[in-house]
Coordinates of C-alpha atoms and ligand atoms in Angstrom, one line a residue:
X1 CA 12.2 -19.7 -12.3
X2 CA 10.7 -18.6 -15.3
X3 CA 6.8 -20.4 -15.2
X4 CA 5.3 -18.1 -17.4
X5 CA 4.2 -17.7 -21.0
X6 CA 6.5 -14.4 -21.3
X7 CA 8.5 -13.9 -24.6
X8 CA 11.6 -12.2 -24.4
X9 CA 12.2 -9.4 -26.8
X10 CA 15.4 -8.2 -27.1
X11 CA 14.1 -5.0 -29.3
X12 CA 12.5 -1.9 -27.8
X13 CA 9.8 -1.7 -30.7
X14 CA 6.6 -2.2 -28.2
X15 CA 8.2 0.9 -26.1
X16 CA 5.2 2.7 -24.8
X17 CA 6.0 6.2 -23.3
X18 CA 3.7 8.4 -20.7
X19 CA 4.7 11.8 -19.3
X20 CA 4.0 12.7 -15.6
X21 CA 3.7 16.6 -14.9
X22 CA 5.0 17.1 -11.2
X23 CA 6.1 20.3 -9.1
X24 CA 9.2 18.1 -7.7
X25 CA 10.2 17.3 -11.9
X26 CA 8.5 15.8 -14.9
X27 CA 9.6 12.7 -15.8
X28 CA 8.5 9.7 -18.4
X29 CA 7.4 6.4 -18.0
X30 CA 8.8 3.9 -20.2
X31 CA 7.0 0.3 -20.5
X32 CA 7.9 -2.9 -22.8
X33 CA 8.9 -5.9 -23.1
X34 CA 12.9 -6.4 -22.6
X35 CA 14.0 -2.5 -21.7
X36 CA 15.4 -4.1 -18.3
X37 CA 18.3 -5.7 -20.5
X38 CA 19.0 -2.3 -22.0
X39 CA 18.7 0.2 -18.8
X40 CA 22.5 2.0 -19.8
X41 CA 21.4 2.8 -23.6
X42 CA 18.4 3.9 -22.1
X43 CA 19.6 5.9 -19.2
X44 CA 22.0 7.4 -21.5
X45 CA 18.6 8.2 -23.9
X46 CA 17.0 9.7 -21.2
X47 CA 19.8 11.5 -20.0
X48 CA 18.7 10.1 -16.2
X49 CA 22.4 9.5 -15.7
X50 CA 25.1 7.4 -16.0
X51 CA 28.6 7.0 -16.6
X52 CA 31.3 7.8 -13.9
X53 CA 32.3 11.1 -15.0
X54 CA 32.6 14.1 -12.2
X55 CA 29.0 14.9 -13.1
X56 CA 27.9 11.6 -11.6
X57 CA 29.3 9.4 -8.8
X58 CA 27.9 6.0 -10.0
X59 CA 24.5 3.9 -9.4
X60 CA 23.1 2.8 -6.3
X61 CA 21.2 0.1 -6.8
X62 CA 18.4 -0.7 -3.7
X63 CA 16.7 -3.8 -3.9
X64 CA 15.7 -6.6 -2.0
X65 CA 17.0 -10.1 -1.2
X66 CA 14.3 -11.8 -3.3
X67 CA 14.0 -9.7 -6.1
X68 CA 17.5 -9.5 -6.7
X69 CA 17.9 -13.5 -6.4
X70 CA 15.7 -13.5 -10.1
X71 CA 16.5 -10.1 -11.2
X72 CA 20.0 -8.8 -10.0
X73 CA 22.3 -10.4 -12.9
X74 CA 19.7 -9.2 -15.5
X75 CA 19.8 -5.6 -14.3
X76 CA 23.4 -5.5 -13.7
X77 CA 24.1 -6.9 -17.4
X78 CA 21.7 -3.9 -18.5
X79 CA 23.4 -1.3 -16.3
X80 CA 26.8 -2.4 -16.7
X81 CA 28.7 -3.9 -14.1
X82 CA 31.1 -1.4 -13.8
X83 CA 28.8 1.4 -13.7
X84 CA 26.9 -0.1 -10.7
X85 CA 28.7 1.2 -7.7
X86 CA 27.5 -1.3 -4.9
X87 CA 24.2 -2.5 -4.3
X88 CA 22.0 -2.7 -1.4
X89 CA 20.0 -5.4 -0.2
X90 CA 16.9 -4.5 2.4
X91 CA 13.7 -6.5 3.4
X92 CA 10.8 -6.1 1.9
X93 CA 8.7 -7.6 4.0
X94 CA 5.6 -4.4 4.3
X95 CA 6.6 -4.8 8.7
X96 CA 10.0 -3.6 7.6
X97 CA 8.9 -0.5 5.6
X98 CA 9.7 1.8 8.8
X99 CA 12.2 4.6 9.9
X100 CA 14.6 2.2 10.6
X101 CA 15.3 0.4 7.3
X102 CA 15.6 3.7 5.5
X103 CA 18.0 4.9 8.9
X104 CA 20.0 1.8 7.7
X105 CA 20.0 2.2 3.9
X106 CA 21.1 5.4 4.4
X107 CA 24.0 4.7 6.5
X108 CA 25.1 2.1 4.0
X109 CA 25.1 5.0 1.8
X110 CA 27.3 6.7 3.4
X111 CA 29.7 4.1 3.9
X112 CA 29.9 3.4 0.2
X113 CA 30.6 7.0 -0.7
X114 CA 27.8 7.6 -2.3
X115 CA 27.7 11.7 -2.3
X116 CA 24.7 14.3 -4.2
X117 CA 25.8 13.6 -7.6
X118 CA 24.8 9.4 -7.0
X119 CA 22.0 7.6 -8.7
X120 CA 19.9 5.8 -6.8
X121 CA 18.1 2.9 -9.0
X122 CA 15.2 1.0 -6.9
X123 CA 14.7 -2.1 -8.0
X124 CA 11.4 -4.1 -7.0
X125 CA 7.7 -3.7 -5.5
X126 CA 6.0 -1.2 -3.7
X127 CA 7.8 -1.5 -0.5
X128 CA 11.4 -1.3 -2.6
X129 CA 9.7 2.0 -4.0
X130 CA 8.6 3.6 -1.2
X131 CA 11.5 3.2 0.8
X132 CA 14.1 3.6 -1.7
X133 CA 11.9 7.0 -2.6
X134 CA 11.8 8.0 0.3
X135 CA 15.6 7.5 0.8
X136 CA 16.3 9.1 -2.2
X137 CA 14.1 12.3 -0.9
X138 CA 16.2 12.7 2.5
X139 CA 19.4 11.6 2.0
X140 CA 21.7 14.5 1.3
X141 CA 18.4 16.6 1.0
X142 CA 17.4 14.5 -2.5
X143 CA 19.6 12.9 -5.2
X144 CA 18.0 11.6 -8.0
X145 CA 16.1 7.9 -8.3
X146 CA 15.2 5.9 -10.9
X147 CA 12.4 3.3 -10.3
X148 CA 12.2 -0.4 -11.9
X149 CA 9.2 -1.9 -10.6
X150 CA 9.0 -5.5 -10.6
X151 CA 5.2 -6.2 -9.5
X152 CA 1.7 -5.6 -11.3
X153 CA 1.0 -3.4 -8.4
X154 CA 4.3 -1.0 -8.3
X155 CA 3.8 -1.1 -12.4
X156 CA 0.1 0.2 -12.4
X157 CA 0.5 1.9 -9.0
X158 CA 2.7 2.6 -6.9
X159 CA 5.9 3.7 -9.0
X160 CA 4.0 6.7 -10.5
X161 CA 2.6 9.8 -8.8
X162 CA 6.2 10.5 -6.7
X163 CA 4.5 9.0 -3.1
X164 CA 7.4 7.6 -0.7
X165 CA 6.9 7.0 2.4
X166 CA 7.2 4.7 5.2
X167 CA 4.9 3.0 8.3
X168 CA 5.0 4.0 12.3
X169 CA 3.7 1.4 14.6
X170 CA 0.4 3.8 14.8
X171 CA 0.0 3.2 10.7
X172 CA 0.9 3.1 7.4
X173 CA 2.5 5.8 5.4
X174 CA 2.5 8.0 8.1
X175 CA 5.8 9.7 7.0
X176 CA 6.9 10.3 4.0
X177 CA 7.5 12.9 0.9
X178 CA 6.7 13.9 -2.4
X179 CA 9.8 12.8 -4.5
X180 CA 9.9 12.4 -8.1
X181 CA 11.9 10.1 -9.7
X182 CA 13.9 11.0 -13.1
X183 CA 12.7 8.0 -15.2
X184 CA 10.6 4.5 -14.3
X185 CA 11.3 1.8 -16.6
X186 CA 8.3 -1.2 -15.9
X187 CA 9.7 -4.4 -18.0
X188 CA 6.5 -6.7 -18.2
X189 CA 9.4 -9.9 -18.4
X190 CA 10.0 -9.1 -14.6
X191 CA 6.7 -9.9 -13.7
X192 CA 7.3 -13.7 -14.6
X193 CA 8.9 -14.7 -11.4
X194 CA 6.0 -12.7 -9.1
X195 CA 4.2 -15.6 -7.0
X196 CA 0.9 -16.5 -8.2
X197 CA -1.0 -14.3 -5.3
X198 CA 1.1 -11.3 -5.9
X199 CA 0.1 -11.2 -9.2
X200 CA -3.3 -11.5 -8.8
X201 CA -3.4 -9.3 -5.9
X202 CA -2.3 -6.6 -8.3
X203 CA -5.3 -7.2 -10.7
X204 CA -8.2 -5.8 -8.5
X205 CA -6.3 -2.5 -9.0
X206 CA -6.2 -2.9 -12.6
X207 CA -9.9 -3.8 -12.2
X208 CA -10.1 -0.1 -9.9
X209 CA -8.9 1.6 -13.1
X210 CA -11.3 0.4 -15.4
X211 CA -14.3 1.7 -12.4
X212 CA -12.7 4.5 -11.9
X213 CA -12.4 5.9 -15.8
X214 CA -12.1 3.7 -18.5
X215 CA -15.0 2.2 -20.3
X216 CA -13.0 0.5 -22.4
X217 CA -10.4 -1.2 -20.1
X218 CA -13.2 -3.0 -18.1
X219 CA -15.2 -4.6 -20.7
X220 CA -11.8 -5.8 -22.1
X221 CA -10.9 -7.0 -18.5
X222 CA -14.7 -9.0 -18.5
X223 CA -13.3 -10.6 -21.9
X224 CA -9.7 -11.7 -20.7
X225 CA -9.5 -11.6 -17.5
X226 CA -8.3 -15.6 -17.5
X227 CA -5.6 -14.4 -20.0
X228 CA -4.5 -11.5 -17.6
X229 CA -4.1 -13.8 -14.8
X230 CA -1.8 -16.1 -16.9
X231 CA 0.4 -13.0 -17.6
X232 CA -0.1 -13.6 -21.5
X233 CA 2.3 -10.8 -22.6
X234 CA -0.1 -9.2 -25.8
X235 CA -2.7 -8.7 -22.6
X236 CA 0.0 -7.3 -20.1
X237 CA 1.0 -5.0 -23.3
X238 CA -2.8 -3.9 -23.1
X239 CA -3.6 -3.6 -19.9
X240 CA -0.5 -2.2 -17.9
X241 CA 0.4 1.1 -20.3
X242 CA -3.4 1.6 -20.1
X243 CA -3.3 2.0 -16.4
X244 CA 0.3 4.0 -16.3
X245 CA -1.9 6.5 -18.7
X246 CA -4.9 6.6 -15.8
X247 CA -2.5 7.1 -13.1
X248 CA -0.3 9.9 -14.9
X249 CA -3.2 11.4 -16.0
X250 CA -5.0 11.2 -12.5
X251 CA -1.7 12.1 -10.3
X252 CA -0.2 15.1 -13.0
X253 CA -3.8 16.9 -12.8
X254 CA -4.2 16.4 -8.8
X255 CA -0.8 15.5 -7.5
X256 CA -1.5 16.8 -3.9
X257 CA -4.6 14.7 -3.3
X258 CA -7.1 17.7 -3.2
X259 CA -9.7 16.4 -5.3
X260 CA -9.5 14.1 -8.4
X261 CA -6.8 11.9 -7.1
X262 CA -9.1 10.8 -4.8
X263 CA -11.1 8.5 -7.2
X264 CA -7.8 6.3 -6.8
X265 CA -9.3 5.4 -2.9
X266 CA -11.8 3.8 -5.0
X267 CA -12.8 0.4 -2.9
X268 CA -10.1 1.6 -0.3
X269 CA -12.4 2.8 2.5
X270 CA -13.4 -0.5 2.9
X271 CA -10.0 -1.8 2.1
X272 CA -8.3 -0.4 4.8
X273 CA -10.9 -1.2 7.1
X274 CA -10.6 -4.9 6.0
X275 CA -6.7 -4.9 7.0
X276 CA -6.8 -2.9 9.8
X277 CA -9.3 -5.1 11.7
X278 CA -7.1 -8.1 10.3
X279 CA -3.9 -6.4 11.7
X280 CA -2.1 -6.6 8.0
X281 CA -1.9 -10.5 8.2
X282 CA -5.2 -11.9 6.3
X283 CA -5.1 -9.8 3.1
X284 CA -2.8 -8.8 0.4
X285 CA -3.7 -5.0 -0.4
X286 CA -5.2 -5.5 -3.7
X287 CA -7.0 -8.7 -1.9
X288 CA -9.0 -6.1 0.8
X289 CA -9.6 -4.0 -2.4
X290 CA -11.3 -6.4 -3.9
X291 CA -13.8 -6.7 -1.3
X292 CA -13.5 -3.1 -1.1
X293 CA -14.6 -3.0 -4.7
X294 CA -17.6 -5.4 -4.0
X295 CA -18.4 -3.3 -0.8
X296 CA -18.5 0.1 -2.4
X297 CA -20.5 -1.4 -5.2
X298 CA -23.3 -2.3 -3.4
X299 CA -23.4 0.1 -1.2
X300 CA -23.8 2.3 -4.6
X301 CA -26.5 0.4 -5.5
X302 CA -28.1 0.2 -2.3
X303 CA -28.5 4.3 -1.7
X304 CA -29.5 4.2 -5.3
X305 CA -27.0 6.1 -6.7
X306 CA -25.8 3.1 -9.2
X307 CA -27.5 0.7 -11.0
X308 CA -28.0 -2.7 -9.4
X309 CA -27.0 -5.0 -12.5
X310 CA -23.7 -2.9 -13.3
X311 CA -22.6 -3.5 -9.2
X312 CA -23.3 -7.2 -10.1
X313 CA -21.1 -6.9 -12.9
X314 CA -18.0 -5.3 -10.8
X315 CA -18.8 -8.0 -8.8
X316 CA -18.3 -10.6 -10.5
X317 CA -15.3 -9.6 -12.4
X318 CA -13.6 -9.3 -8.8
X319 CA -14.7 -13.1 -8.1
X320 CA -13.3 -14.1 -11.2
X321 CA -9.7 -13.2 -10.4
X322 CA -9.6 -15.9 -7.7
X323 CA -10.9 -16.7 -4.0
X324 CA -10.6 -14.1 -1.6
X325 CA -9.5 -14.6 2.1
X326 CA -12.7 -14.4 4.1
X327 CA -13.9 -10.9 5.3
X328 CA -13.2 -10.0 8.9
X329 CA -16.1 -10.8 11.5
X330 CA -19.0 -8.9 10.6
X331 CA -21.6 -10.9 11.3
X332 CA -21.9 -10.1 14.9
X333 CA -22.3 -6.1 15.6
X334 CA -19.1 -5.7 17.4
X335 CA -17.3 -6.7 14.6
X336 CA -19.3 -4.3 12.1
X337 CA -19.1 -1.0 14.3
X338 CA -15.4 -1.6 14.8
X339 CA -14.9 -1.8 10.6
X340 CA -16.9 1.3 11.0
X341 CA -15.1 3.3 13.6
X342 CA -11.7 2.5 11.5
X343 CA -13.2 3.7 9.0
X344 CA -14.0 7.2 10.9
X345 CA -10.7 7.0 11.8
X346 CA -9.4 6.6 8.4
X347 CA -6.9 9.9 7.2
X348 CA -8.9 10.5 4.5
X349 CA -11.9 11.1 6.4
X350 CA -12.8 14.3 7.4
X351 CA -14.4 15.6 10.2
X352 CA -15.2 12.3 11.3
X353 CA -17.8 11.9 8.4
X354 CA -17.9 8.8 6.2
X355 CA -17.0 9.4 2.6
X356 CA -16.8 6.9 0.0
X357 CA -15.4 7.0 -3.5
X358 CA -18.7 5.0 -5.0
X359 CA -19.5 4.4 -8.9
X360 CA -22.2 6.2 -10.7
X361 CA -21.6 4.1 -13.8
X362 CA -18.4 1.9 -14.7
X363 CA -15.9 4.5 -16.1
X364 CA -17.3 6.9 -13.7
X365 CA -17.0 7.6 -9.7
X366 CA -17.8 10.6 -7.4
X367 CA -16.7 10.8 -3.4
X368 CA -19.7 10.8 -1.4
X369 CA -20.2 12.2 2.0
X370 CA -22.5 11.7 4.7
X371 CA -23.8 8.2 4.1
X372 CA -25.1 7.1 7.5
X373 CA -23.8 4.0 9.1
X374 CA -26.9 1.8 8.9
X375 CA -27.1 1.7 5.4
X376 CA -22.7 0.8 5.8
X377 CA -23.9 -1.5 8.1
X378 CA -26.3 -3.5 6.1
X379 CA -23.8 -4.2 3.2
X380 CA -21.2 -5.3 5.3
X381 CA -23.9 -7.4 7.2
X382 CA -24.9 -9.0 4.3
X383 CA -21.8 -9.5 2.8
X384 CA -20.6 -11.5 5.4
X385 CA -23.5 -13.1 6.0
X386 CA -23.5 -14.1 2.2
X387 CA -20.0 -13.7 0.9
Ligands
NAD1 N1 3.6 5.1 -3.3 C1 2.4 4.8 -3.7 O1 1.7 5.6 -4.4 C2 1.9 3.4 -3.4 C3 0.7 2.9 -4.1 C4 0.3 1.6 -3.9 C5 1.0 0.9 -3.0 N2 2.0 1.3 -2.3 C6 2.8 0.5 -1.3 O2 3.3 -0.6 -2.0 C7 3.4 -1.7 -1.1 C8 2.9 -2.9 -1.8 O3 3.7 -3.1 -3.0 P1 3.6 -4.5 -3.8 O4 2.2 -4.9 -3.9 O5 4.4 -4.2 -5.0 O6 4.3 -5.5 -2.9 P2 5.8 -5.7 -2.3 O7 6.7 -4.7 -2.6 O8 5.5 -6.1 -0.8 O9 6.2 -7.1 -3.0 C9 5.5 -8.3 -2.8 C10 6.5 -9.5 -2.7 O10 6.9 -9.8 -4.0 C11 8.3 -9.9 -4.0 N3 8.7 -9.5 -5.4 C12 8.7 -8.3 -5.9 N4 9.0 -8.3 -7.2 C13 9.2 -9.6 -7.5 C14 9.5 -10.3 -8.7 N5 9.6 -9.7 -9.9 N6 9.6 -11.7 -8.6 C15 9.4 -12.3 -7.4 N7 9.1 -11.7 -6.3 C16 9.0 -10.4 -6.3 C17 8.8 -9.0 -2.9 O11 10.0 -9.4 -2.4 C18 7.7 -9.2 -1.9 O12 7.9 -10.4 -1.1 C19 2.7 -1.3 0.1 O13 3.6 -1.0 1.1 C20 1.9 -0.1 -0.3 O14 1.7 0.8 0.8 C21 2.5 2.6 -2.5
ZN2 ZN1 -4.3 0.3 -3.4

């Protein structure tokens, strides 16, 4: 169901490489158009894997039922068929990212003979990612993974920086590990069958990267933002490499989340706010973060720590990616105090104080703590009161 403008190239010219430094094992990045018909040469390249010789017992693939019904013959023509041991299917719906879907994965494992010398290759979004990482991390203490993201948001995000993990009925990613994989391979063609939403749920991150470092990115995002949303391939070939750089850079100086990684919560106080009090139903992720985005904007702007006009700009840009399901009820005071008690509540608050990553400039963020929860309360307040 190919609907988009998306050119196949059969040659690996527009190959972009970027290097992630990790404790758990370095490993490269490798973007363009096409590489998803060519994973074996690449492996090979890479020296990832492949080939059933005693070194290596053969490729996993994990997947899901959706994302292999458009991508499954495509991967296993690059791979080889014969090299692909057995593949295995899980949901991928986010209420199925739990203990028990990787208890069940790895029992198929098992079954199939898979031993410490397999390959596990995870092919689709975030929730393929995280619980095919986090498989790979546990199951005979850690064999090795190879990631093939197949949305906007596991391409910019979620593939890169060696996070798996799953949810508990208490909240998300609340188990999990640091796992790196040996190689991630993000083919822009596999983005053509993502639904419309998806996709555009995985731009407000983009948009996140240009607020939180780069200059450059967001001023191009102001000019093409239409073009981005119709997945025009020269824009994808700007855009996504561009934000694989932010990340690696971002995750390979701060991998542990003590201080510089932070800046990627960016608009995700408020995010996880917005889908908490929504119980995960109303909002796509990138959706909340684009509220988020607006929130944490004004809210700059209001304790006069950014200027007015340039929160009007991130603004906008946000509304120009599409309508955004309506915020949760915060027009009457219950509703705001509860956003802000999850927000107390949130695990990267500390010591029960607010802190917000907020923008000084575009290109530029700093955490912030200790904002008190009137002036919290009057963006949310008038947010909803004028969304
Ligand atoms: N580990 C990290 O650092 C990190 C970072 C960000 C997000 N995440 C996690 O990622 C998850 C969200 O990931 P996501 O936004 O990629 O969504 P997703 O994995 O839920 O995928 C969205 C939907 O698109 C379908 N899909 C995927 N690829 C497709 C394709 N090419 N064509 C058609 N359909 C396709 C999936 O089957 C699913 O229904 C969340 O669980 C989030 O917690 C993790
Ligand atoms: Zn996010």
């Amino acid at each position: 169901m190919n609907k988009l403008p998306i050119h196949s190239r059969s040659d690996t010219a527009g190959e972009v490489r970027v290097g992630v430094d990790s404790a758990t094992g370095s490993y490269d990045v490798l973007y363009g158009s096409g590489l998803i018909g060519n994973l074996s040469a690449l492996m090979l390249r890479e020296k990832a894997v492949i080939r059933p010789t005693s070194e290596n017992t053969g490729i996993f693939v994990l997947s899901s039922p959706r994302v292999s019904r458009h991508w499954q013959a495509k991967i296993m023509r690059g791979i080889g068929p014969r090299t692909v041991r057995s593949t295995v299917l899980f949901d991928d719906r986010e209420r199925m990212k739990n203990i028990a879907t990787v208890e069940r994965v790895c029992r198929q494992l098992v079954r199939l003979g898979a031993d410490r010398r397999a390959l596990l290759v995870a092919v689709g979004g975030g929730v393929v990612g995280d619980v095919s990482g986090y498989v790979a991390a546990s199951y005979l203490r850690g064999v090795r993974l190879v990631h093939i993201p197949t949305t906007l948001v596991a391409q910019v995000d979620s593939a890169i920086g060696g996070k798996t993990g799953v949810n508990l009925p208490e909240g998300k990613n609340l188990v999990g590990a640091f796992y790196s994989p040996q190689l991630v391979v993000a083919d822009p063609e596999t983005l053509s069958t993502l639904p419309d939403r998806e996709f555009r749920s995985g731009i407000y991150e983009v948009i996140k990267y240009g607020v939180i470092g780069d200059t450059r990115l967001f001023s191009y995002l102001e000019q093409n933002i239409e073009r981005l949303a119709e997945r025009d391939l020269a824009t994808l070939d700007f855009v996504i490499p561009r934000c694989i750089r932010a990340k690696a850079r971002v995750v390979s100086r701060d991998e542990r989340e003590a201080g510089l990684r932070e800046i990627l919560n960016f608009g995700h106080t408020f995010a996880h706010a917005f889908e908490t009090a929504t119980a995960y139903r109303r909002y796509l992720h990138g959706e909340a973060v684009g509220w988020g985005m607006i929130a944490a904007a004004r809210l700059a702007a209001l304790v006069g720590r950014f200027d007015a006009e340039e929160a009007l700009r991130i603004e906008s840009l946000v509304r120009r990616v599409g309508p955004l399901p309506p915020l949760p009820p915060t027009g009457r005071s219950a509703g705001v105090d509860r956003l802000i008690e999850i927000m107390r509540s949130d695990k990267k608050t500390r010591g029960g104080k607010l802190r917000f990553v907020l923008p000084r400039a575009i290109g530029k963020v700093e955490t912030v703590a200790g904002i008190s929860r009137e002036r919290v309360r009057d963006v949310l307040s008038a947010l909803s009161k004028r969304p």
